[in-house]
Coordinates of C-alpha atoms and ligand atoms in Angstrom, one line a residue:
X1 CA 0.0 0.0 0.0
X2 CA 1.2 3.2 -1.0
X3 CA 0.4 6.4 1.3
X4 CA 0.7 10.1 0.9
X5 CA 0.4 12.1 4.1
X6 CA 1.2 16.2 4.0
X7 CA 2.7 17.7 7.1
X8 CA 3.6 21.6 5.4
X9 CA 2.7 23.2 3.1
X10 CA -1.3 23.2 3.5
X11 CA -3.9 25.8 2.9
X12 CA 0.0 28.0 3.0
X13 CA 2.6 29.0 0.4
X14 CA 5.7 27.3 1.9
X15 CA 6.5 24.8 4.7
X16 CA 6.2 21.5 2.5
X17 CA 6.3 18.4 4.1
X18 CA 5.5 15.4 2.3
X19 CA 5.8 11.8 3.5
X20 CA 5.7 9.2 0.8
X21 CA 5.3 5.5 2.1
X22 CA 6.0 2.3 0.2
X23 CA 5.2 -0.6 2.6
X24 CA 8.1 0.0 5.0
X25 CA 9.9 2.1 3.3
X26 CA 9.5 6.3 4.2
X27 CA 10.4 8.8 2.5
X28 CA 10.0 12.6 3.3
X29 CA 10.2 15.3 0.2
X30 CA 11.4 18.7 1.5
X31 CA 11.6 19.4 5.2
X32 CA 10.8 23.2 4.9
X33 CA 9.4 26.1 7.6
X34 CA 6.6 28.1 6.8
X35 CA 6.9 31.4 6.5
X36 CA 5.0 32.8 9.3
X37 CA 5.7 29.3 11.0
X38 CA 4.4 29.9 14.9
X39 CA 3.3 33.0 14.3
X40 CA 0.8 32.8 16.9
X41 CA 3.0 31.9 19.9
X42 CA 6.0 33.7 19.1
X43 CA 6.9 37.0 17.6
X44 CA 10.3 39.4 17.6
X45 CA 12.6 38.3 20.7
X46 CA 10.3 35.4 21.8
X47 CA 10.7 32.7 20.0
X48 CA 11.5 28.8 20.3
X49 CA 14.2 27.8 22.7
X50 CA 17.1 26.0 20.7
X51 CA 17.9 24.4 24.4
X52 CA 14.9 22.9 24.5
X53 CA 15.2 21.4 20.8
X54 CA 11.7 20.2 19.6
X55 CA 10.1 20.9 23.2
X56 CA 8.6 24.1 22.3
X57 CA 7.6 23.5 19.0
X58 CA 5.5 20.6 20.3
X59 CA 3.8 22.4 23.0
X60 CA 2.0 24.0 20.4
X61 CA 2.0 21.1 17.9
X62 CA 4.4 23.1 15.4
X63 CA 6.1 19.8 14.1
X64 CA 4.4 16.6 13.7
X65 CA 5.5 13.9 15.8
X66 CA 6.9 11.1 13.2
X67 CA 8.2 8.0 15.1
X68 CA 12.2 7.8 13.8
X69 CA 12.1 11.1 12.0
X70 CA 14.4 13.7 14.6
X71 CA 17.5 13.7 16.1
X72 CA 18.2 12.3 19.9
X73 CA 19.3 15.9 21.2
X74 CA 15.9 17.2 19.7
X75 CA 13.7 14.8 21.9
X76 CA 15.6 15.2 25.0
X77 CA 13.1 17.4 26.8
X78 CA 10.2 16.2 25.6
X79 CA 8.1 13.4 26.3
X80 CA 8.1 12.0 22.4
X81 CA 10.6 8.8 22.7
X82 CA 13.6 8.5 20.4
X83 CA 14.0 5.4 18.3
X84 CA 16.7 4.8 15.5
X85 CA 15.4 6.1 12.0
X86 CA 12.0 4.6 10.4
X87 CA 11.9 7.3 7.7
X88 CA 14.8 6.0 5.4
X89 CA 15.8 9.7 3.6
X90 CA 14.7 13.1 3.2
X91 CA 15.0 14.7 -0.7
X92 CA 15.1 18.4 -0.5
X93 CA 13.3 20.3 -4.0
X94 CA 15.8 23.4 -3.9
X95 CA 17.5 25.2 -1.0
X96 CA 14.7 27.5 -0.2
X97 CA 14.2 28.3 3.5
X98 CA 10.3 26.7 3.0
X99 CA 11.7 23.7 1.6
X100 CA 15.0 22.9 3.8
X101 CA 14.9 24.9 7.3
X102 CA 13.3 22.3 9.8
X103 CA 16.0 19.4 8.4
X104 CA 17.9 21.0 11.7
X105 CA 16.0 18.4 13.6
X106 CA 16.4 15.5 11.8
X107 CA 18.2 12.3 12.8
X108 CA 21.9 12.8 11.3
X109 CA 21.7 9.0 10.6
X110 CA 18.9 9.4 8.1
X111 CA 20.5 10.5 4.4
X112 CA 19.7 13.9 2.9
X113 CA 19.0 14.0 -1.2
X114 CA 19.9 17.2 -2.4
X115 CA 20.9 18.6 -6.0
X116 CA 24.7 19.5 -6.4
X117 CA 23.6 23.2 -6.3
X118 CA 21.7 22.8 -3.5
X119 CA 24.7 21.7 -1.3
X120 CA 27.0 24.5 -2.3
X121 CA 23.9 26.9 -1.2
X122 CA 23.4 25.3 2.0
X123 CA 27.0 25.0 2.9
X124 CA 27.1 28.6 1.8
X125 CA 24.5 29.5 4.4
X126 CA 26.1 27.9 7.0
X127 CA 29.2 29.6 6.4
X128 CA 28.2 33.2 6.1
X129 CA 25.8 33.0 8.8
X130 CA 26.1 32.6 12.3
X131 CA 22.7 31.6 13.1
X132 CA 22.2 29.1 10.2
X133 CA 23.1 25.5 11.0
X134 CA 20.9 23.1 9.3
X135 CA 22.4 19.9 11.6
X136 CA 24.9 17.3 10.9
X137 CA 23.7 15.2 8.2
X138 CA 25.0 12.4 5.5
X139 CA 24.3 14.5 2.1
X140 CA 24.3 12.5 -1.3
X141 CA 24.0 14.6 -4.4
X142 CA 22.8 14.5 -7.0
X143 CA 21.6 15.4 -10.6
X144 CA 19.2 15.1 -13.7
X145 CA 19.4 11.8 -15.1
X146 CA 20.2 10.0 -11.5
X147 CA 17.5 7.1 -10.4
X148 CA 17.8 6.7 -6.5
X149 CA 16.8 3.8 -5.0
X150 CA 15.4 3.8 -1.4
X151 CA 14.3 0.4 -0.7
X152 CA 10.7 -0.4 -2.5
X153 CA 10.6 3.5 -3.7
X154 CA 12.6 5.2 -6.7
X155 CA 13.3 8.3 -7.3
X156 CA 14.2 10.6 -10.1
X157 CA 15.1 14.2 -9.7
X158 CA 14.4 16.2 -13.3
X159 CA 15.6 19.8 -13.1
X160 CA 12.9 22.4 -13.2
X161 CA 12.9 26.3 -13.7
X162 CA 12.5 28.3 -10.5
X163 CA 13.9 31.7 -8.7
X164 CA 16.8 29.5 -7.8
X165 CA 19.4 27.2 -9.7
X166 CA 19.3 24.3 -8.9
X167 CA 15.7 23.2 -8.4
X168 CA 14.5 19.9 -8.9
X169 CA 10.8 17.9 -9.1
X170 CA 10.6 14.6 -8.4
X171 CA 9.2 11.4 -10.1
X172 CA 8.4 9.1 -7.4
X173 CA 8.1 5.3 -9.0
X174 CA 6.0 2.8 -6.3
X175 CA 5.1 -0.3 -6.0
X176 CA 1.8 1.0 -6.4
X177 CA 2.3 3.9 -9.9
X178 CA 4.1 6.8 -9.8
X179 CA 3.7 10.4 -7.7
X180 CA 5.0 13.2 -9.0
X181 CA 6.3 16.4 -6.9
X182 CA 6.6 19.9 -8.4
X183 CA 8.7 21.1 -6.0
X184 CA 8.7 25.2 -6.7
X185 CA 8.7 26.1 -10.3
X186 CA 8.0 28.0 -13.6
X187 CA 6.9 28.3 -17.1
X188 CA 8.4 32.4 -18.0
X189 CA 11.6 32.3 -16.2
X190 CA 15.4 32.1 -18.5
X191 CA 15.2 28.0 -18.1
X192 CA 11.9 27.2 -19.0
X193 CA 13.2 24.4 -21.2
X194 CA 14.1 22.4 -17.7
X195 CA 10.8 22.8 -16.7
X196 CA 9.5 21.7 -20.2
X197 CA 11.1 18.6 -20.0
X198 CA 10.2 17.7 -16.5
X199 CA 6.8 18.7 -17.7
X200 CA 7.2 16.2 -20.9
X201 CA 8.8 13.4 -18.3
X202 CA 6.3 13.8 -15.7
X203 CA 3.4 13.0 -18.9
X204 CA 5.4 10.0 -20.3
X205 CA 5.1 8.3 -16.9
X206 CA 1.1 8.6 -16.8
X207 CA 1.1 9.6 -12.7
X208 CA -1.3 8.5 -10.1
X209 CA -1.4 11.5 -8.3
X210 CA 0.7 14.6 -9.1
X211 CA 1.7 17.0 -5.6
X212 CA 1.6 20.0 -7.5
X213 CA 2.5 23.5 -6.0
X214 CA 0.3 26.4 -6.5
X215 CA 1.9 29.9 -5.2
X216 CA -0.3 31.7 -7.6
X217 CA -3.4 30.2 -8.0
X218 CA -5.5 32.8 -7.0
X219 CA -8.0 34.8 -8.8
X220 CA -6.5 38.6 -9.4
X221 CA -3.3 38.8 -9.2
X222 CA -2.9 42.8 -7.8
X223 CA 1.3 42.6 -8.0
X224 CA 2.5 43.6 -11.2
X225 CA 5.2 40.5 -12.8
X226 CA 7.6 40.3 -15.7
X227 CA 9.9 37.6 -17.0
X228 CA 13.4 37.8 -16.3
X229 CA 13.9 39.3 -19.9
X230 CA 11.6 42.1 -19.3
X231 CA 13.3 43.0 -16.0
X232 CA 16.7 43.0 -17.8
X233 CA 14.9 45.4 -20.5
X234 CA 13.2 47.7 -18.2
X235 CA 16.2 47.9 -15.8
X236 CA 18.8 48.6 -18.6
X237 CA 16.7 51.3 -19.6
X238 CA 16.8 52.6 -16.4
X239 CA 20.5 52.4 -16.2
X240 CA 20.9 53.6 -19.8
X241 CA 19.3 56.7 -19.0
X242 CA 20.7 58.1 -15.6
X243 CA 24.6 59.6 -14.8
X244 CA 24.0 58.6 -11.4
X245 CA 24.1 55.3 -9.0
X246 CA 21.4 53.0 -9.3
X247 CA 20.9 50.4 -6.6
X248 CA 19.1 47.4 -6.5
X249 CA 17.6 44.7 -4.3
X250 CA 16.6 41.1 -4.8
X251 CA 16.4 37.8 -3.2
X252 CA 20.1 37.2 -1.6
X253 CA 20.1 33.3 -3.6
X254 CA 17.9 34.2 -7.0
X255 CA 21.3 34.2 -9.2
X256 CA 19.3 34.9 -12.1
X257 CA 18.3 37.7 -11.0
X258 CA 21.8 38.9 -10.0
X259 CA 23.1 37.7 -13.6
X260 CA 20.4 40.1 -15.1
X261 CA 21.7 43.2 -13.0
X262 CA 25.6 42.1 -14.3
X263 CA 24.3 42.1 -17.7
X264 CA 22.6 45.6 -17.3
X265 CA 26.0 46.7 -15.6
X266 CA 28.4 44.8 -18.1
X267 CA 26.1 46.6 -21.5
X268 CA 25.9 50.0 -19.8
X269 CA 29.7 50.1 -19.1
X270 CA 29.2 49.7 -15.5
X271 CA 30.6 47.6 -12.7
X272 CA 28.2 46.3 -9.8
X273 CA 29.1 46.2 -6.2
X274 CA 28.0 43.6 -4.5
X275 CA 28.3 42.3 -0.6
X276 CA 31.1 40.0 0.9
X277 CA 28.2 37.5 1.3
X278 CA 27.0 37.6 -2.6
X279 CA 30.8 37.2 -3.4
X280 CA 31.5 34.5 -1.4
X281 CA 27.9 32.3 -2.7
X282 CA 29.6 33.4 -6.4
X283 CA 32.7 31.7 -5.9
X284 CA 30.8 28.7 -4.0
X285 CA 28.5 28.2 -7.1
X286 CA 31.6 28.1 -9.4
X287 CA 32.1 24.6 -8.1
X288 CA 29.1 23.9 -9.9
X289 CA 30.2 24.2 -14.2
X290 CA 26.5 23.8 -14.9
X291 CA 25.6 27.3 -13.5
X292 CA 27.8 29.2 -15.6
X293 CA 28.1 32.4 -12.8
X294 CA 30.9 34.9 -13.3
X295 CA 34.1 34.1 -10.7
X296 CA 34.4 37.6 -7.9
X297 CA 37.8 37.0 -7.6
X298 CA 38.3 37.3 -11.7
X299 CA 35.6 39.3 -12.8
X300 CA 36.9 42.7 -13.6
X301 CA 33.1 43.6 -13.4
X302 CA 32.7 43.0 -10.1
X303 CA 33.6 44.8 -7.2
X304 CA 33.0 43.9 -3.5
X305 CA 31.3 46.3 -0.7
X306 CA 33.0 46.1 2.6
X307 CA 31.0 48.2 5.4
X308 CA 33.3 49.4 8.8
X309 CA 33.9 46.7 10.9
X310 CA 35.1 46.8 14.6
X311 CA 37.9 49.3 14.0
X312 CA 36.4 52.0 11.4
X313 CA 39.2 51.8 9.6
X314 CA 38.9 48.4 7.2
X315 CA 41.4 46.5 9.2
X316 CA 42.0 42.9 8.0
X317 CA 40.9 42.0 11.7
X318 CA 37.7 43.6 11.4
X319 CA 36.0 41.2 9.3
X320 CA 35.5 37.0 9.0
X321 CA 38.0 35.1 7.3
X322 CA 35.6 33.9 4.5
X323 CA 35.7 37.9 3.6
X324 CA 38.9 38.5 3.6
X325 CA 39.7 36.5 0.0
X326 CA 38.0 39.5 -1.1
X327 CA 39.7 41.7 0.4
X328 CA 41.6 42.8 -3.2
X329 CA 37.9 43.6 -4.5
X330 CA 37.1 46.0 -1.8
X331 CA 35.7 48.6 -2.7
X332 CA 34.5 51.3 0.2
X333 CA 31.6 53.8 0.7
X334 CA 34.0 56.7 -0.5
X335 CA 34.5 55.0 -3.5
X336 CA 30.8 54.2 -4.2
X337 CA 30.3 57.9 -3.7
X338 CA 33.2 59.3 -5.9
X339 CA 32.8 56.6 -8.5
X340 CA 28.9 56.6 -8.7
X341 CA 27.9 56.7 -12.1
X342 CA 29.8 53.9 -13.1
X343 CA 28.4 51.4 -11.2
X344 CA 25.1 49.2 -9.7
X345 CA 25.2 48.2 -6.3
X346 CA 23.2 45.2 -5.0
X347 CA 22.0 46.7 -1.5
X348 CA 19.6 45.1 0.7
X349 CA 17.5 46.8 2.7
X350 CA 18.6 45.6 6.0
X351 CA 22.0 47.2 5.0
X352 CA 20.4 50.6 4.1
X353 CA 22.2 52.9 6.4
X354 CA 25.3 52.9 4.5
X355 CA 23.6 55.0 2.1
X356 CA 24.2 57.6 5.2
X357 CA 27.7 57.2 4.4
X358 CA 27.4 56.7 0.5
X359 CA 25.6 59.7 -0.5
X360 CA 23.9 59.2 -3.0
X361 CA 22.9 63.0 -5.1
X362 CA 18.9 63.3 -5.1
X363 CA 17.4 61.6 -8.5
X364 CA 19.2 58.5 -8.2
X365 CA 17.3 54.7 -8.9
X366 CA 16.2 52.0 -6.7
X367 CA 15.4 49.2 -8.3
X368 CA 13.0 46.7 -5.9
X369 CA 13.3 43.2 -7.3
X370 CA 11.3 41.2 -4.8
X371 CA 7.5 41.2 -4.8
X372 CA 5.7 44.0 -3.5
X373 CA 4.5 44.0 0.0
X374 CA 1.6 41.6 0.6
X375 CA 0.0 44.0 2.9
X376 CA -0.5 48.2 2.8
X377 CA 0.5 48.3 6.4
X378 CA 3.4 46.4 5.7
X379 CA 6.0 48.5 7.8
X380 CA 9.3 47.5 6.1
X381 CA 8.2 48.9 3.1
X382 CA 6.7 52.2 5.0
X383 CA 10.5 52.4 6.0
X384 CA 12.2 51.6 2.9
X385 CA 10.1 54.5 1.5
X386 CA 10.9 56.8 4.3
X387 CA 14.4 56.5 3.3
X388 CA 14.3 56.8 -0.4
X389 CA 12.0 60.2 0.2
X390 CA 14.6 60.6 2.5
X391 CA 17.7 60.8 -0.3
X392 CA 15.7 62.0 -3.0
X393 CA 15.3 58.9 -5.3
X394 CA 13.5 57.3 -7.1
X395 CA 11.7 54.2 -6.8
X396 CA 11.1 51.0 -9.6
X397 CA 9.5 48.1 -8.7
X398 CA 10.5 45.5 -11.5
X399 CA 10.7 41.4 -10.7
X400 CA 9.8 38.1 -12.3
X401 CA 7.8 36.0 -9.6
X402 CA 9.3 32.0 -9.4
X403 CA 6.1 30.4 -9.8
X404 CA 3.5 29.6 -12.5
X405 CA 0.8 31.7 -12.8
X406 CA -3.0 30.3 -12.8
X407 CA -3.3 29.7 -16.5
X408 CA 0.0 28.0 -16.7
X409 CA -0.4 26.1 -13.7
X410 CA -4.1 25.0 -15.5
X411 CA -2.1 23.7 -18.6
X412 CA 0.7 21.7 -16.5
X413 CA -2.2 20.0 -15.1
X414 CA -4.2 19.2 -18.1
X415 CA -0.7 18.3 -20.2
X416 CA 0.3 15.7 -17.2
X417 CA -3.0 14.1 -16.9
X418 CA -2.7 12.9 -13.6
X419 CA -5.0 10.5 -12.4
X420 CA -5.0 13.0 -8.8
X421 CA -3.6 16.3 -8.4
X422 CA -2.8 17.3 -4.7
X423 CA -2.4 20.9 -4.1
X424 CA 0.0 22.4 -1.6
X425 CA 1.9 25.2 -1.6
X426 CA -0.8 27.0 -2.1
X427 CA -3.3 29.4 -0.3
X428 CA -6.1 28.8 -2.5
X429 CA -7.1 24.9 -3.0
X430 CA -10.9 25.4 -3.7
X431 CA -9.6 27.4 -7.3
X432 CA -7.5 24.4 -7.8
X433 CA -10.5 22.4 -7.7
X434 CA -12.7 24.9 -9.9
X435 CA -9.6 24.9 -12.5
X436 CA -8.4 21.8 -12.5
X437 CA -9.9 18.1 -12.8
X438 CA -9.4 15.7 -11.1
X439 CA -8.5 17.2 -7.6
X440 CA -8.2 16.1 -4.2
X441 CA -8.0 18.5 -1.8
X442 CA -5.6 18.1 1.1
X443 CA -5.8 18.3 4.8
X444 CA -3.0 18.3 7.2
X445 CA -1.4 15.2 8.6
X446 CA -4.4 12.7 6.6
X447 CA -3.2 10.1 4.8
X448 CA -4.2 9.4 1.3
X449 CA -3.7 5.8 0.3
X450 CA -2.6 5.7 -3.5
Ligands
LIG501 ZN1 8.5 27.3 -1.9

């Protein structure tokens, strides 16, 4: 018998959790936190105990308790019994926070699947970031064109398109037909052909049921979305036009997005600045020869931003050793400022204030690269605003979401023909239903029996 049970990623974009069982074999695809994950218990400063390991989180029934799923250390100081591993491996989609956080409480004895890509991004976290650390674990890679066995279940990873390299769906063969996971992905983005030809695999195999995500299934979409090609266009326009900075933001791992804003930069005659942390992920992901991302350390284009430290005065000591290889490529706020119309500089918001020390003249850009707010009280972007008023520039909002939008999410399902579709990642499941045949809607923790 062959069961699906969904623990994430329910009535809520993000925070998949899928168990796939075979007889006795267990498997769990992605491991991921929700985004506003405990939201009701804990907020700012209060938040989970790490001391405690899964004790809090179970007080309020955060993480479902799966016999042989977490670590020893996690279970110490709770009443939940440890026993050695009954789930035999995890697979992680892509290294998205929603997909991969909560594998910090798994057993290190059970393996952890994981594209190449995926690694280097995760290693890359836990090296630039003092409080990531996703757990000991025993990682095997791989890529398109692997079949893993895990006792009765096999499993094929197909690359797909999404706002991250290195994403994979799955194609789960049973004892019982074959499940296929989406994982995150799209039709509009610079790959599409990777999601095309899971898309053409996923058919061939006639599934049973197809776990498909859907971020934007919802009727009216209010935020505005290009392809990557557009942003590129729009952006360069921007650039093209303008003798002074222009600064951008975007999501710290979409590396499409940053090889768009080197492309503006590269055709406009520019050079973009970037942080120690982007340059360090760029020479991480040059492990990987399938991701074809310009080297910081060569790239004459490419300059790296180093903010005082410590001292004030850019001391070697100042900053972590994993910053210092760039220490040749620093460049410094009264550089930015002298040198400004030459150059893009990737600045997130939470590093905003050393536009204090920048100075950027009134009527420079911003570009926003993310989506927009979900909310109008959102107070972030109340104080990102406050701050461009504040210097006098100007503000574009230009970014190419990472999921398919309702119509194409309709066709995947109609092209695939699954026998069941199951939709998570998603806040909207009833549409599904409406849109799509053949769908079962999904409730937490039930299992469906294939
Ligand atoms: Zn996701």
């Amino acid at each position: 018998m062959v069961k699906l049970t969904f623990f994430g990623g329910v009535n809520e974009v993000g925070g998949n959790k899928v168990l796939v069982e075979d007889r006795k074999t267990r498997v769990f695809f992605d491991f991921g936190q929700s985004f506003n994950f405990g939201a009701e218990y804990f907020t700012g400063w209060l938040s989970p105990r790490a001391i405690n390991g899964l004790g809090d989180h179970f007080e309020f029934g955060l993480l479902p308790k799966v016999r042989g799923l977490y670590a020893k250390e996690q279970l110490a100081f709770t009443d939940f019994p440890y026993v050695e591993p009954e789930v035999n491996a995890v697979f992680l989609s892509h290294a998205h926070f929603d997909h991969v956080a909560h594998i910090c409480f798994v057993d290190p004895l059970i393996p952890v699947y994981l594209g190449v890509g995926t690694k280097l991004f995760l290693e890359s976290m836990e090296e630039t970031s003092s409080f990531c650390d996703y757990g000991e674990h025993e990682y095997q890679t791989f890529r398109t064109g692997n079949i893993i066995r895990v006792d009765d279940i096999m499993v094929e990873p197909v690359h797909v398109d999404h706002s991250i390299p290195a994403a994979y769906g799955f194609i789960i063969h049973t004892s019982e037909g074959t499940v296929v996971y989406t994982g995150d992905l799209r039709l509009h983005g610079p790959r599409k052909d990777l999601t095309e030809e899971f898309m053409e695999k996923a058919k061939e195999c006639k599934p049973d049921a197809l776990i498909c995500e859907g971020t934007r299934m919802t009727l009216k979409e209010n935020r505005r979305n290009y392809s990557e090609s557009q942003v590129e266009r729009l952006s360069s326009r921007i650039v093209s036009s303008t003798g002074k900075i222009v600064f951008t933001t975007r999501y710290s791992r979409d590396m499409d997005r940053f090889r768009t804003f080197y492309n503006v930069a590269v055709n406009n005659e520019r050079r973009i600045v970037v942080s120690p942390k982007t340059a360090y992920l760029l020479g991480k992901l040059n492990e990987d020869e399938h991701l074809d991302l310009p080297d910081p350390l060569k790239d004459e284009h490419i300059l790296v931003y180093f903010k005082r430290k410590k001292s004030g005065t850019y001391d070697d000591a100042d900053y972590h050793v994993w910053e210092r290889q760039f220490m040749d490529k620093m460049v410094t706020c009264k550089f930015v400022h002298k040198n400004q119309s030459r150059l893009i500089m990737d600045l997130d918001f939470y590093q905003f204030a050393e536009l204090i020390d920048i100075k950027p003249p009134r009527g420079s850009h911003f570009i926003h690269s993310m989506s927009e707010p979900f909310s109008e009280e959102d107070i972030e972007d109340e104080v990102l605003h406050n701050w461009l008023d504040h210097f006098g520039m100007q503000f574009h909002q230009l970014h190419a979401s990472g999921h398919m939008n309702k119509k194409q999410l309709e066709e995947f399902v109609e092209h695939i023909k699954p026998k069941h579709v199951f939709p998570i990642h998603t806040e909207n499941q009833r549409l599904f239903k409406e849109k799509c045949k053949n769908v079962q809607t999904v409730e937490y923790g039930k299992q469906y029996i294939l």
